[in-house]
Each structure stands twice: as C-alpha cells, then as structure tokens.
CSV table of C-alpha atoms in Angstrom, one decimal:
chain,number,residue,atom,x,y,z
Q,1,UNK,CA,109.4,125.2,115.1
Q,2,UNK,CA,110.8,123.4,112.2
Q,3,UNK,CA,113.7,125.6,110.4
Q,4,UNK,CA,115.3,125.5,107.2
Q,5,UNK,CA,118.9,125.3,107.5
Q,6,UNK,CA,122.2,124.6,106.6
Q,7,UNK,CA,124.7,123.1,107.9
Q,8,UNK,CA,128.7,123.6,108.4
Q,9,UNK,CA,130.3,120.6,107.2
Q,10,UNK,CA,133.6,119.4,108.2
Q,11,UNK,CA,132.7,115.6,106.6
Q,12,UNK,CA,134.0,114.2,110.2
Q,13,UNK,CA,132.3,113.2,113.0
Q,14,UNK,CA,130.9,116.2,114.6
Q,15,UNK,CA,129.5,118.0,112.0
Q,16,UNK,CA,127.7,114.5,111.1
Q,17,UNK,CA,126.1,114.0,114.3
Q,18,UNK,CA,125.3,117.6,114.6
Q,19,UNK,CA,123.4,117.0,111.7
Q,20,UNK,CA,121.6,114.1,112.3
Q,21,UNK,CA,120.3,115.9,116.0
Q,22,UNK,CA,119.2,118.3,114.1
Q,23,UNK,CA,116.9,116.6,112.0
Q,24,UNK,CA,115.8,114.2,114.7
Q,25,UNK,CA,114.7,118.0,116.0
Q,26,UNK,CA,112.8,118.2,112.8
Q,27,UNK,CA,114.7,120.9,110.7
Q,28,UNK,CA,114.4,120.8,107.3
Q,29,UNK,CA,118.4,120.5,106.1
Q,30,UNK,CA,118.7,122.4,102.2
Q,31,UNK,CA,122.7,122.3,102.0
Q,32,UNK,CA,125.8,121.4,102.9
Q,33,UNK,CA,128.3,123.8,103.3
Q,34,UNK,CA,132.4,123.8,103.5
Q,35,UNK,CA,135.5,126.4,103.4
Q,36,UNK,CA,137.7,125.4,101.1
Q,37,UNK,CA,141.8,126.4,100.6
Q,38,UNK,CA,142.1,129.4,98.6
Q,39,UNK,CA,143.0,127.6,95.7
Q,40,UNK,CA,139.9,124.6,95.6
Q,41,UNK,CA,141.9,122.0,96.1
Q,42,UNK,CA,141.5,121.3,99.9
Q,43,UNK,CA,138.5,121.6,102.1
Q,44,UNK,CA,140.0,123.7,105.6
Q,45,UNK,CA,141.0,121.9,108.5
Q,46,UNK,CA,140.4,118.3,107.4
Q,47,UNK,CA,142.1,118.3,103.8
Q,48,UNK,CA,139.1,116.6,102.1
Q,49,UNK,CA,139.0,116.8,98.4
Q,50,UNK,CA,135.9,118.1,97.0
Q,51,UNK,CA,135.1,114.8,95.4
Q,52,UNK,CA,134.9,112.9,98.4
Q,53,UNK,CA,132.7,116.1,100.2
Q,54,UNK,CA,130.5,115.6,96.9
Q,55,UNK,CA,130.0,112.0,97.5
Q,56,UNK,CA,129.1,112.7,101.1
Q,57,UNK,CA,126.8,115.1,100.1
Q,58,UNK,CA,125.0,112.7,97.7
Q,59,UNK,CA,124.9,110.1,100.0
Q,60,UNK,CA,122.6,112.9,102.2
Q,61,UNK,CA,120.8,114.0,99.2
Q,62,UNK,CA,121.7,117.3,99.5
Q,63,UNK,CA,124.0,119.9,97.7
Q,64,UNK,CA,127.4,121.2,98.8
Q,65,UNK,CA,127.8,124.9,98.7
Q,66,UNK,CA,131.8,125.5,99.1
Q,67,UNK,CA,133.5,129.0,99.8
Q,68,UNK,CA,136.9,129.8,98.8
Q,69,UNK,CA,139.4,131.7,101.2
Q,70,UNK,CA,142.6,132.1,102.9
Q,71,UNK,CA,142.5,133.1,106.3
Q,72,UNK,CA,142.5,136.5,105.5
Q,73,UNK,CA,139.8,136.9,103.3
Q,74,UNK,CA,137.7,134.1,105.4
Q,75,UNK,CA,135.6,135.8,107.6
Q,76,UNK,CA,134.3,138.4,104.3
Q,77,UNK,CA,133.4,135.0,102.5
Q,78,UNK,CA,132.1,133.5,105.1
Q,79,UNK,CA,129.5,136.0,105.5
Q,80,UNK,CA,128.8,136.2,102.2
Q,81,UNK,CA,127.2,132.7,101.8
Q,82,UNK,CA,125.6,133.2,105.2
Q,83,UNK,CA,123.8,136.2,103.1
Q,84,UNK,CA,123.1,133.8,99.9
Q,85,UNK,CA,121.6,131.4,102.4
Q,86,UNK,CA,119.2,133.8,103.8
Q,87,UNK,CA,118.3,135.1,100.9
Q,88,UNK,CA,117.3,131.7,99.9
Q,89,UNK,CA,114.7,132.0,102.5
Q,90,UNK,CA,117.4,129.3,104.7
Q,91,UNK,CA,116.9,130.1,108.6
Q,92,UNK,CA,119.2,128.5,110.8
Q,93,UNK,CA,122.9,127.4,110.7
Q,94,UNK,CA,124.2,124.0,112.4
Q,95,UNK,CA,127.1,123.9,113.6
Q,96,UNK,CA,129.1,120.9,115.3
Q,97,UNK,CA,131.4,122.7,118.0
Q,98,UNK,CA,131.2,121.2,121.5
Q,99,UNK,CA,133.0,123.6,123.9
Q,100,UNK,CA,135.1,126.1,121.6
Q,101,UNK,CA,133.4,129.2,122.9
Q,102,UNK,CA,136.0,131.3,120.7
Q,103,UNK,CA,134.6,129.6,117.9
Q,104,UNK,CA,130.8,129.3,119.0
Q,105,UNK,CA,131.1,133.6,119.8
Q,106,UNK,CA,132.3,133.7,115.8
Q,107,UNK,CA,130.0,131.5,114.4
Q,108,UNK,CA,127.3,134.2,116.6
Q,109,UNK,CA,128.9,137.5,115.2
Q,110,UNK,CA,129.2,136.4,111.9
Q,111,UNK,CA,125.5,134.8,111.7
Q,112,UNK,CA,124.0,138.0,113.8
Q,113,UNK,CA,125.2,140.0,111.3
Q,114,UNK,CA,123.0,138.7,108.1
Q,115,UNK,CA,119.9,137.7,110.8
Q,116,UNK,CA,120.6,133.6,110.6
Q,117,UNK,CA,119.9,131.5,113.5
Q,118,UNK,CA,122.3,129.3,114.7
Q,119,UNK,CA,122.2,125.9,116.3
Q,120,UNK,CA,124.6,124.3,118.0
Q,121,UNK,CA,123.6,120.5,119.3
Q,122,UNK,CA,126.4,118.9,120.9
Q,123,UNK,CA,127.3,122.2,122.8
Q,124,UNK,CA,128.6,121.5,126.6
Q,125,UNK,CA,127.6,117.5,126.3
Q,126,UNK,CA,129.5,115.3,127.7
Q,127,UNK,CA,132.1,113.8,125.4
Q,128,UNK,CA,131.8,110.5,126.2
Q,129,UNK,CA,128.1,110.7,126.0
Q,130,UNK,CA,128.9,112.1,121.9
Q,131,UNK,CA,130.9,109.1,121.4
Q,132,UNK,CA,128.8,106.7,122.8
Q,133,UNK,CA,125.8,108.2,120.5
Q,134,UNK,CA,128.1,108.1,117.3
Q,135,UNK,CA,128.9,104.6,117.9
Q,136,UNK,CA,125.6,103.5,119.4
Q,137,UNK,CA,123.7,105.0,116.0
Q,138,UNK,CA,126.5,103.6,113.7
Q,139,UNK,CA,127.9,106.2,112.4
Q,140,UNK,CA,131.3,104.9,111.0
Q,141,UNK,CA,134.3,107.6,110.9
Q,142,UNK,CA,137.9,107.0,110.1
Q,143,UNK,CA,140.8,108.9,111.4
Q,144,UNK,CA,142.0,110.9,108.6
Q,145,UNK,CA,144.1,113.4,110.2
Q,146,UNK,CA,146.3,113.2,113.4
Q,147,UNK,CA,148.5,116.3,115.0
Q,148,UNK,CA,151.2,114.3,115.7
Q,149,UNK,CA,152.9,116.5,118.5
Q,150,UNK,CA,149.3,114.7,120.3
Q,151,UNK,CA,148.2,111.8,118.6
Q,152,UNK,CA,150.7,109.5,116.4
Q,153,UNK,CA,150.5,107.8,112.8
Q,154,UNK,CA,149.2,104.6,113.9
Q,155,UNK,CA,146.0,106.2,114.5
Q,156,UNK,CA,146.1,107.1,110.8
Q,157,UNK,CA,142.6,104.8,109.1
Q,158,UNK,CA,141.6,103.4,112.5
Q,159,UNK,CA,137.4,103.2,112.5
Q,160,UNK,CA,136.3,105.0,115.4
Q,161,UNK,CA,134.7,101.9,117.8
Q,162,UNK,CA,134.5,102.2,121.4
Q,163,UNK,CA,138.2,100.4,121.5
Q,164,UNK,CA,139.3,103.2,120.0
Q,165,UNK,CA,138.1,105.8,122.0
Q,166,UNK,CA,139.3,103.7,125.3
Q,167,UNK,CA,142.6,103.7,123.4
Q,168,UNK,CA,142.5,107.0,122.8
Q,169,UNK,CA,141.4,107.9,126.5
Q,170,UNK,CA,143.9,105.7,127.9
Q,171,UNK,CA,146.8,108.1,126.3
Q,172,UNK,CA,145.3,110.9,127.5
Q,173,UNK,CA,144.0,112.6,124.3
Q,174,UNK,CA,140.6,113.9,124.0
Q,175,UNK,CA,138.5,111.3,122.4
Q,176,UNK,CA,136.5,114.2,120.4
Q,177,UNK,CA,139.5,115.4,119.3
Q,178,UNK,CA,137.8,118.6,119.7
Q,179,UNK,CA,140.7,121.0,119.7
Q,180,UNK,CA,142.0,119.4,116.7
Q,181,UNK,CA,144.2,116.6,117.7
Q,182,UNK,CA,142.9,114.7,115.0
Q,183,UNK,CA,140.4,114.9,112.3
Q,184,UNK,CA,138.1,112.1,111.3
Q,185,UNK,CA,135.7,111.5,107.5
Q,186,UNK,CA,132.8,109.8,108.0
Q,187,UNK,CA,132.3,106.8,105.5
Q,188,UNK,CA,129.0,105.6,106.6
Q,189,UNK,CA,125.8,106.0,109.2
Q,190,UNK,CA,122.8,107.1,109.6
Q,191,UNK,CA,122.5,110.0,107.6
Q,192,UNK,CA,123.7,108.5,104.4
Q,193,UNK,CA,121.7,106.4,102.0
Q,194,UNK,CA,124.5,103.9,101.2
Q,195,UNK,CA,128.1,104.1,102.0
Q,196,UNK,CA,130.8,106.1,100.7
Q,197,UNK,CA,133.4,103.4,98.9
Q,198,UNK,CA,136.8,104.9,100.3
Q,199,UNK,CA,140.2,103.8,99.9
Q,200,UNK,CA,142.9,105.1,101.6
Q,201,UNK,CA,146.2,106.3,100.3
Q,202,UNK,CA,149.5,107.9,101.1
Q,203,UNK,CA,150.4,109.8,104.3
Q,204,UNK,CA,150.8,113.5,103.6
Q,205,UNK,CA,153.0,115.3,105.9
Q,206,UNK,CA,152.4,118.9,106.3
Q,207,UNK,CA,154.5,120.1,109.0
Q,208,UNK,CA,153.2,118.7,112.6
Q,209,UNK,CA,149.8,117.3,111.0
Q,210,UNK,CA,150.0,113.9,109.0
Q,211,UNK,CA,147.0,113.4,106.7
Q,212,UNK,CA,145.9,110.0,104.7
Q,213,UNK,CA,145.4,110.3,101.3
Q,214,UNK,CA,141.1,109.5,101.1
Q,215,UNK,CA,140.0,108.8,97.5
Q,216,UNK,CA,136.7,107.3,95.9
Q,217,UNK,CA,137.5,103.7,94.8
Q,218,UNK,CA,135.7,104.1,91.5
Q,219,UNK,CA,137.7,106.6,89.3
Q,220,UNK,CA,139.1,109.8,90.7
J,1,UNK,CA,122.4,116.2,85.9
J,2,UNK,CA,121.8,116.6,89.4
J,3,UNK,CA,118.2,117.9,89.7
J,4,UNK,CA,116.1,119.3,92.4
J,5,UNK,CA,113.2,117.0,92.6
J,6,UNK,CA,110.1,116.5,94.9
J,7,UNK,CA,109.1,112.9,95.3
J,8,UNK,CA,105.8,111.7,95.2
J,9,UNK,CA,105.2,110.0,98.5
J,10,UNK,CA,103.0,107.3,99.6
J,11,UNK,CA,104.6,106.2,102.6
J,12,UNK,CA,105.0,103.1,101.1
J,13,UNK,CA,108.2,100.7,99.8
J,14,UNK,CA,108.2,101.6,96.2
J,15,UNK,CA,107.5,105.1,96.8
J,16,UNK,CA,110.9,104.9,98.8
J,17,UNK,CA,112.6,102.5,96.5
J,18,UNK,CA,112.2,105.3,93.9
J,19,UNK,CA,113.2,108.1,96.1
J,20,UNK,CA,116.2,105.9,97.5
J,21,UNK,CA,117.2,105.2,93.7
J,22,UNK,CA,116.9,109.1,92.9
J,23,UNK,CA,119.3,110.1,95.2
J,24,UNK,CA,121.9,107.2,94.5
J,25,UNK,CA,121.6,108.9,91.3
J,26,UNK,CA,122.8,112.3,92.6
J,27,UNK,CA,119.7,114.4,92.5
J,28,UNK,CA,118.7,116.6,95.2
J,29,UNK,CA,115.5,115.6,97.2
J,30,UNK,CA,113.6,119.5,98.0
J,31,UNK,CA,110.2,117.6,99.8
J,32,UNK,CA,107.8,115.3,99.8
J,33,UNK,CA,104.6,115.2,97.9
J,34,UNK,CA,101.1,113.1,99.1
J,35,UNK,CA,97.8,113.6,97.9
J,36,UNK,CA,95.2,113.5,100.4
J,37,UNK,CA,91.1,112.5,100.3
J,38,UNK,CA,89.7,115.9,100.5
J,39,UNK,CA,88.6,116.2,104.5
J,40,UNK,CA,92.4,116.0,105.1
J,41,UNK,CA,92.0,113.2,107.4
J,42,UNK,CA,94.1,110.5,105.5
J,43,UNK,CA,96.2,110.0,102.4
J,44,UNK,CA,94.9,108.6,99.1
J,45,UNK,CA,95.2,105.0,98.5
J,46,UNK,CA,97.2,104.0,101.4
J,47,UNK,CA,94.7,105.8,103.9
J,48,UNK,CA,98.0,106.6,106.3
J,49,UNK,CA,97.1,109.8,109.1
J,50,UNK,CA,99.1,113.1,108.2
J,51,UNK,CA,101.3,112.2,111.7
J,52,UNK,CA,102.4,109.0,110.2
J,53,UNK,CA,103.7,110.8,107.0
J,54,UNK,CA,104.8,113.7,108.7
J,55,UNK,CA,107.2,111.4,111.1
J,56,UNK,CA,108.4,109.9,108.0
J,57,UNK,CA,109.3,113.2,106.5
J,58,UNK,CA,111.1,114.4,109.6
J,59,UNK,CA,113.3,110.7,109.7
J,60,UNK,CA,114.0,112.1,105.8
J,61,UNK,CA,115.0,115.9,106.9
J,62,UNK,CA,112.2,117.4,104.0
J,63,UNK,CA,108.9,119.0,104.2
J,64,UNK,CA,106.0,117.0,103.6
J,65,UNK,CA,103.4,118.9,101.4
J,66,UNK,CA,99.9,117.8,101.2
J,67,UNK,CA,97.0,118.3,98.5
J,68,UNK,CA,93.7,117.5,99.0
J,69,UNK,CA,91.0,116.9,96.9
J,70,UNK,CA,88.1,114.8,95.9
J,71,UNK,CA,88.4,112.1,92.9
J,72,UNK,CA,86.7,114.4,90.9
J,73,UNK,CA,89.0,117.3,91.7
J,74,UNK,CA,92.2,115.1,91.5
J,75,UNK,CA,93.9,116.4,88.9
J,76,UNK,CA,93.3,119.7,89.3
J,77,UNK,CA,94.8,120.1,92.6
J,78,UNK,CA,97.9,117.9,91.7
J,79,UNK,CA,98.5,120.3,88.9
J,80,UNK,CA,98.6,123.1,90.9
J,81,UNK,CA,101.0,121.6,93.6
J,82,UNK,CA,103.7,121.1,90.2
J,83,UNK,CA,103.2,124.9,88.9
J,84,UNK,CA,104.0,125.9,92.4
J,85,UNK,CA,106.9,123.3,92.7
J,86,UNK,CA,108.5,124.3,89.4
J,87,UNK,CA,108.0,127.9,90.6
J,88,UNK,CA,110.3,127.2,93.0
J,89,UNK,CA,112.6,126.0,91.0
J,90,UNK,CA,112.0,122.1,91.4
J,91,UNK,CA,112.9,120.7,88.2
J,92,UNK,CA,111.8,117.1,88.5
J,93,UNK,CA,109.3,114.9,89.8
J,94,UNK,CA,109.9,110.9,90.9
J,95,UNK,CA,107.6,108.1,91.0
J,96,UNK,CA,107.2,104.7,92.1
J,97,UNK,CA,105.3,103.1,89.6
J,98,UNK,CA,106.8,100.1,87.7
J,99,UNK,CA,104.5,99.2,85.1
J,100,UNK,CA,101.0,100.7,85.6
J,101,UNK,CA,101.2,102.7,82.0
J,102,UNK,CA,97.9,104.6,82.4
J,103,UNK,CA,99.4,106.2,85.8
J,104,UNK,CA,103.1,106.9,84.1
J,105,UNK,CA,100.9,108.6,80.8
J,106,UNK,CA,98.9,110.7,83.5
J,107,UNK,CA,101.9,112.0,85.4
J,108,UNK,CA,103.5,112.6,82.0
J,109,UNK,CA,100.6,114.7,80.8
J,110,UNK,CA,100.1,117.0,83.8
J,111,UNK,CA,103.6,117.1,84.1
J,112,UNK,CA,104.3,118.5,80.8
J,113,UNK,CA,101.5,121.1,81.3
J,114,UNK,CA,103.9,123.0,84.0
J,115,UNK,CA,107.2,121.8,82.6
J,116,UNK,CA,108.6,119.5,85.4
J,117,UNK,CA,110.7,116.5,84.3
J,118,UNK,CA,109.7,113.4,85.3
J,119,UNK,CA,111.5,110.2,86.6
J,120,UNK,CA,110.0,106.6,87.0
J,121,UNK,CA,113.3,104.9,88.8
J,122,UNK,CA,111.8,101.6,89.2
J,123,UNK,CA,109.9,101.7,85.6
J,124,UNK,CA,109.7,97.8,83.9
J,125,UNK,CA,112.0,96.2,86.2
J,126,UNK,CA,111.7,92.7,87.3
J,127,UNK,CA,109.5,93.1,90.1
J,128,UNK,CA,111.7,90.4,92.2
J,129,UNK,CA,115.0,92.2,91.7
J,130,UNK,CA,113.1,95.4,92.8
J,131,UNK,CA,111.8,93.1,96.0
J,132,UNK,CA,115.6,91.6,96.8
J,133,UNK,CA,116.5,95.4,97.0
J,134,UNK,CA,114.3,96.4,99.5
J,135,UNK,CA,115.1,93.4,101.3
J,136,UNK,CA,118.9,93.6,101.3
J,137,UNK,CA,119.3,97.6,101.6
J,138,UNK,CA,117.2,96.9,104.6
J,139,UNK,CA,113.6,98.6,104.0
J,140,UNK,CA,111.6,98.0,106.5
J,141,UNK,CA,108.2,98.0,105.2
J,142,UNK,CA,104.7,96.6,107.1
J,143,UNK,CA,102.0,95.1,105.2
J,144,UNK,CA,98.9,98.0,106.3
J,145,UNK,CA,96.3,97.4,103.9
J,146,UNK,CA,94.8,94.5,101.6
J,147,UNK,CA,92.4,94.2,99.1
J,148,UNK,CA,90.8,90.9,101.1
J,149,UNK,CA,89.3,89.8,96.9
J,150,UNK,CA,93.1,89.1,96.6
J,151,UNK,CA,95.4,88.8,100.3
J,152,UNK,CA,93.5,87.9,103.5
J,153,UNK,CA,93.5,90.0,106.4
J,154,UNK,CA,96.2,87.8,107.9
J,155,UNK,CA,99.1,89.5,106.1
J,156,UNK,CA,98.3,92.5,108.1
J,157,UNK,CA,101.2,93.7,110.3
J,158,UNK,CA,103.5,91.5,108.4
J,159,UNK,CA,107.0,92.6,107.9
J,160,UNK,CA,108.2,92.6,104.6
J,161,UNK,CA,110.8,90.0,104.1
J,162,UNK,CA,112.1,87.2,101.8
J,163,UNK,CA,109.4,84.9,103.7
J,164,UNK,CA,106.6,86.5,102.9
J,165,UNK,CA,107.9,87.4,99.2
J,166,UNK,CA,107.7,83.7,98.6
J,167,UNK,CA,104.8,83.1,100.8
J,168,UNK,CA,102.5,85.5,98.7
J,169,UNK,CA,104.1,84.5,95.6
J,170,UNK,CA,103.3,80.9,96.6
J,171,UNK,CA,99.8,82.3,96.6
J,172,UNK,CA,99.9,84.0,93.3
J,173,UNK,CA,100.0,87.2,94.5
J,174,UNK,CA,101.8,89.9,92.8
J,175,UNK,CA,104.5,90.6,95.4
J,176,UNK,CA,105.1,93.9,94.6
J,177,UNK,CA,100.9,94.7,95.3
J,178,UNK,CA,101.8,96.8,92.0
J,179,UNK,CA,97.8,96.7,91.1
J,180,UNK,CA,96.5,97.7,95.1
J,181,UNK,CA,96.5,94.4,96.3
J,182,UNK,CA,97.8,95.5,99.2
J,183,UNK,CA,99.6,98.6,100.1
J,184,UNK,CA,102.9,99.0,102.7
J,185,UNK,CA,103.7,101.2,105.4
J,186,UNK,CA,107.2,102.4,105.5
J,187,UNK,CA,108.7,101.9,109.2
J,188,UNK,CA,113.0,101.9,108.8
J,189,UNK,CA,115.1,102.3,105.8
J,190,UNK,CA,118.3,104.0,104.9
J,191,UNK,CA,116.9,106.6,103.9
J,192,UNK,CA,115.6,107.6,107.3
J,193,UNK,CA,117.7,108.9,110.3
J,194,UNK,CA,116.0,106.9,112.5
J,195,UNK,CA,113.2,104.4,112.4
J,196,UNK,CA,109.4,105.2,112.9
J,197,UNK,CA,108.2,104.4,116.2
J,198,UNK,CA,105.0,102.6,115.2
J,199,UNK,CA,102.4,100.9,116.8
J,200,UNK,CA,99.6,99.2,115.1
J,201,UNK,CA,95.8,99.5,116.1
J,202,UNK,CA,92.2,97.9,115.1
J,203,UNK,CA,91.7,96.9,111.6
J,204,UNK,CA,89.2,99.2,110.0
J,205,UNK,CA,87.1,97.8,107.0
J,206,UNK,CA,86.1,99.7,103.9
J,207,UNK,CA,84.1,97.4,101.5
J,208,UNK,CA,86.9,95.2,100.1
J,209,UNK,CA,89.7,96.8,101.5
J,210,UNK,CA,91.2,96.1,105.3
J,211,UNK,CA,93.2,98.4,106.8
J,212,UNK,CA,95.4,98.4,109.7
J,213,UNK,CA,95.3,101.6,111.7
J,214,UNK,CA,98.7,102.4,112.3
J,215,UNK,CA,99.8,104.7,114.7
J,216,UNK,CA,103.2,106.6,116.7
J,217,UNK,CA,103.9,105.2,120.0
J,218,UNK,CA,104.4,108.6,122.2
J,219,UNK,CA,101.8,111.1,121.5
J,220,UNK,CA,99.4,112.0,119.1
C-alpha cells in the first residue's frame, strides 16, 4: 500500500537512504522535515543551517517543514507537526534510526499519539550492508561533524567511500556513526536532481563536538 | 516563488526535461499528470501501458493521476483534472512543449478557465541546447515510437545519445521529434531514484505510426 509520508530529515546519510528505500517501496514523499535550535539558527544534532537544508530539499523537489525547540519544549512541538501532517491527509513517518530502540520507542509514542504510521527502513540491518548500499547507489556524504572524544578532526570533509569506512573500521568506530560519533551532509546521490555546490569552511568547536562550517558556494 | 505544481507527463524526455527544469527552479512537484485514450489501456500519443508510467512515477516518489477520454471528450476531461488540482491547492501546471504554439494557447486557455498558472520551461529554446542537456545530465531516453512517413522503424530501441542526435539530424529529422515524429520512452534520469527496468517487445503497427511495446522486466 502506497502511503503518503514525511520524512525526518537529518540531511546526512541515514535519513537520505531511509528515504530513497522508502520510495523504492513506493510511498509517495510530501515533505521534509527537521528540528531546529530554539533560536532558527541551527538544525539539531547536525548544525546545518537552514539554507543548506533548503537546498537539499530543492534538489528532492520537496518542501522543508522545520520545528523550533529546546529540549524542553521538543517533544510538545514535535507532536504538533506530526498533527499538521496528518491533518494534511500525510500517513506515515520515515525515520532513519538503525538500532536506537530508545529513539525508535519515541518516535512510536509520539506518532501513536496523533494516529501516524511510522517506517523505519534500515532498522536492525547490518551496518556494513547500509554502507555498502550508500556507496554502491552513489550517494555522496561528507563528514560534517565528529565527537572528538571518538573520532578526530581529520575526519572533518572526508567523502564517505568504502576507504573511509575501512578507515573508520580499522579504529574501531562505528562506520554508521549511529550513536553520534560523527554526523555526515549529503552533497549528492540518488535522490537529488543535481548536486548541492558546498564549500566547506571553518571548524566550530562546541565543547567535545567539532563541526565544519558548510555553506552554498553561490551567495549565502 | 516556489509553487506547488503537477507536471504533465508523457513518459517521455521533454516531458522530463521540463519537470527536471521545474524543480531546479525550486518549485514543488505534488504528481504527475497523463491523459489516457478512453479504454484506459494506454496513454495518449506515446501509447505507453499504465505499468510503464506508474514505475516511472514511483522512481519520481509522486502519484501518477490518469484521465481518460476520447478526442472528442479531450478537453473536457483535462479540465476537470485542473479544477480538482487547483482544489487542492496546486497552483501551477508544467509542460514540455517548445514551440508547438497551438498546444501552449490550448493549455493557456483551459488553464485560465480554473485559475492554475502555467509554465513552459523548455518554451523557444534552441532545440540542440535542449538535446546536449538531456545528453549530459544523463537522461536516458529510448526511441519507442515513429511516424515511419518521417524515421524508419530502425530507430526503434535506440538510446538517445549524441550519435543518434547527429545521425537523425543528418537525416533532416527534427531531433527533438517536437512535431510526433517520433516519441521517447523515459528509462534513467536524475530525476529518478533508480532506473526503469525495461524490456522491449514486438513492434506493433498503427497506420503510419510503429510502436515498440515496451515492457517491465519482473512481473506484470
């Protein structure tokens, strides 16, 4: 059964190829959408600026919904799209987690509670099998965002090629980065209808996490 | 302005030239739109099987919708697909012609009747710069019908390329088939997730016109 959905997007790697499964499956994809920083300015988690979700969300042909919160007031707003969405007559929510079941058993409360479906469609698969598909399909991500008490600096703008994830592997980090050792933003692949032009910038430190700077390379 | 559009769909290269162009341009694809002889057996013009165009739709992530009418009953049907488009709050239509004036007036006219915009993305450009596109954005579209008064049988099942540009301008045929001298089938693109796994069947002939039966490889 073909669904309409939305889907949660990070604008790394595994919200991508959830995405791109998901459509393979079918489903009809109406938006994109992200949590933000309270204050707009940064999307959670992977510190993307809106304008380079935007450009992502072109490339897909699709709009970006974003919701605003701090971790506080997250869950409330949260729900509160998930109630816009199925209002908009939008079925199903995708969702790119492979083995958090915290995070899976949230993503079910939360999506119970306003009667949206919810897919999830690299849950439990192999990781290596993930990797191989993103590479395999030519999906191109860059490493944005490394923890750095896991992963160091010189990851920082690497493309994510099967050297890379043997690198990775050989120093013992998970090559998913699925518990957050590092983040990734997806320039180009499948899903898009041209590439996103990136350049990269500065590294911004925020405690333990180091970010690089991504920015459009035609005007800001 | 980013605008919701539906996209009217052939299943051939300039029908996903213009829809390729329309999202470059930031507007938001909602579905698909084909017109259909009346039995509902197989697409105006092009003659493609609802399978073919459905498989297409899914490699875009959008609904296909389908009228069907007679010649006679044409443009009553058509109108009646854009009310209920613009009902749902589609706000523009997009359309491969590039220089067939008649068509662009008709769209325009039943258009206006239900107040949908209109864009033409490929309208009066040089047909060979519209060809080098396809070619280097890597279309992949397969000659599937010719009008054998103009292109022999021959070009049936050929991919189109820089080669056979030339060779059917060498010929004097309009390359871009903008006046039916032949029609495409779209099989790989950018804009899909994935390409079309087609195989090609019999050639069926209606008076003048040759047509390659084109079919999916697994199932029917």
């Amino acid at each position: 059964m073909q669904k309409p959905f939305i889907t949660s997007w990070s604008g790394g790697k595994d919200s991508a190829l959830a995405f791109f499964r998901a459509v393979q499956q079918g489903h009809v994809p109406i938006a994109l959408f992200t949590m933000f920083e309270e204050d707009g300015e940064r999307s959670k988690s992977h510190g993307l600026k809106k304008q380079i979700l935007s450009a992502q969300a072109e490339r897909m042909g699709l709009p970006l919904v974003i919701g605003q919160a701090d971790w506080a007031g997250y869950e409330e707003e949260f729900i509160r799209h998930l109630q816009n969405f199925k209002e908009q007559g939008i079925e199903m929510g995708v969702y790119g987690d492979i083995d958090l079941q915290d995070h899976l058993d949230w993503v079910e409360k939360v999506s119970g509670k306003v009667g949206l479906d919810v897919l999830h469609p690299l849950w439990q698969e192999a990781r290596r099998s993930l990797l191989e598909e993103l590479v395999e399909e030519e999906f191109k991500a860059v490493v944005t965002v490394v923890d750095t008490a896991r992963v160091g600096e010189e990851f920082l703008g690497r493309v994510f090629t099967r050297e890379l994830i043997e690198e990775l592997e050989s120093l013992g980090i998970d090559a998913c980065g699925e518990e957050g050792e590092f983040h990734t933003t997806l320039v180009d692949g499948p899903i898009f209808v041209e590439p996103l032009p990136v350049e990269f910038g500065e590294i911004i430190r925020n405690g333990q996490y180091s970010m690089l700077e991504v920015k459009l390379q035609t005007g800001e």
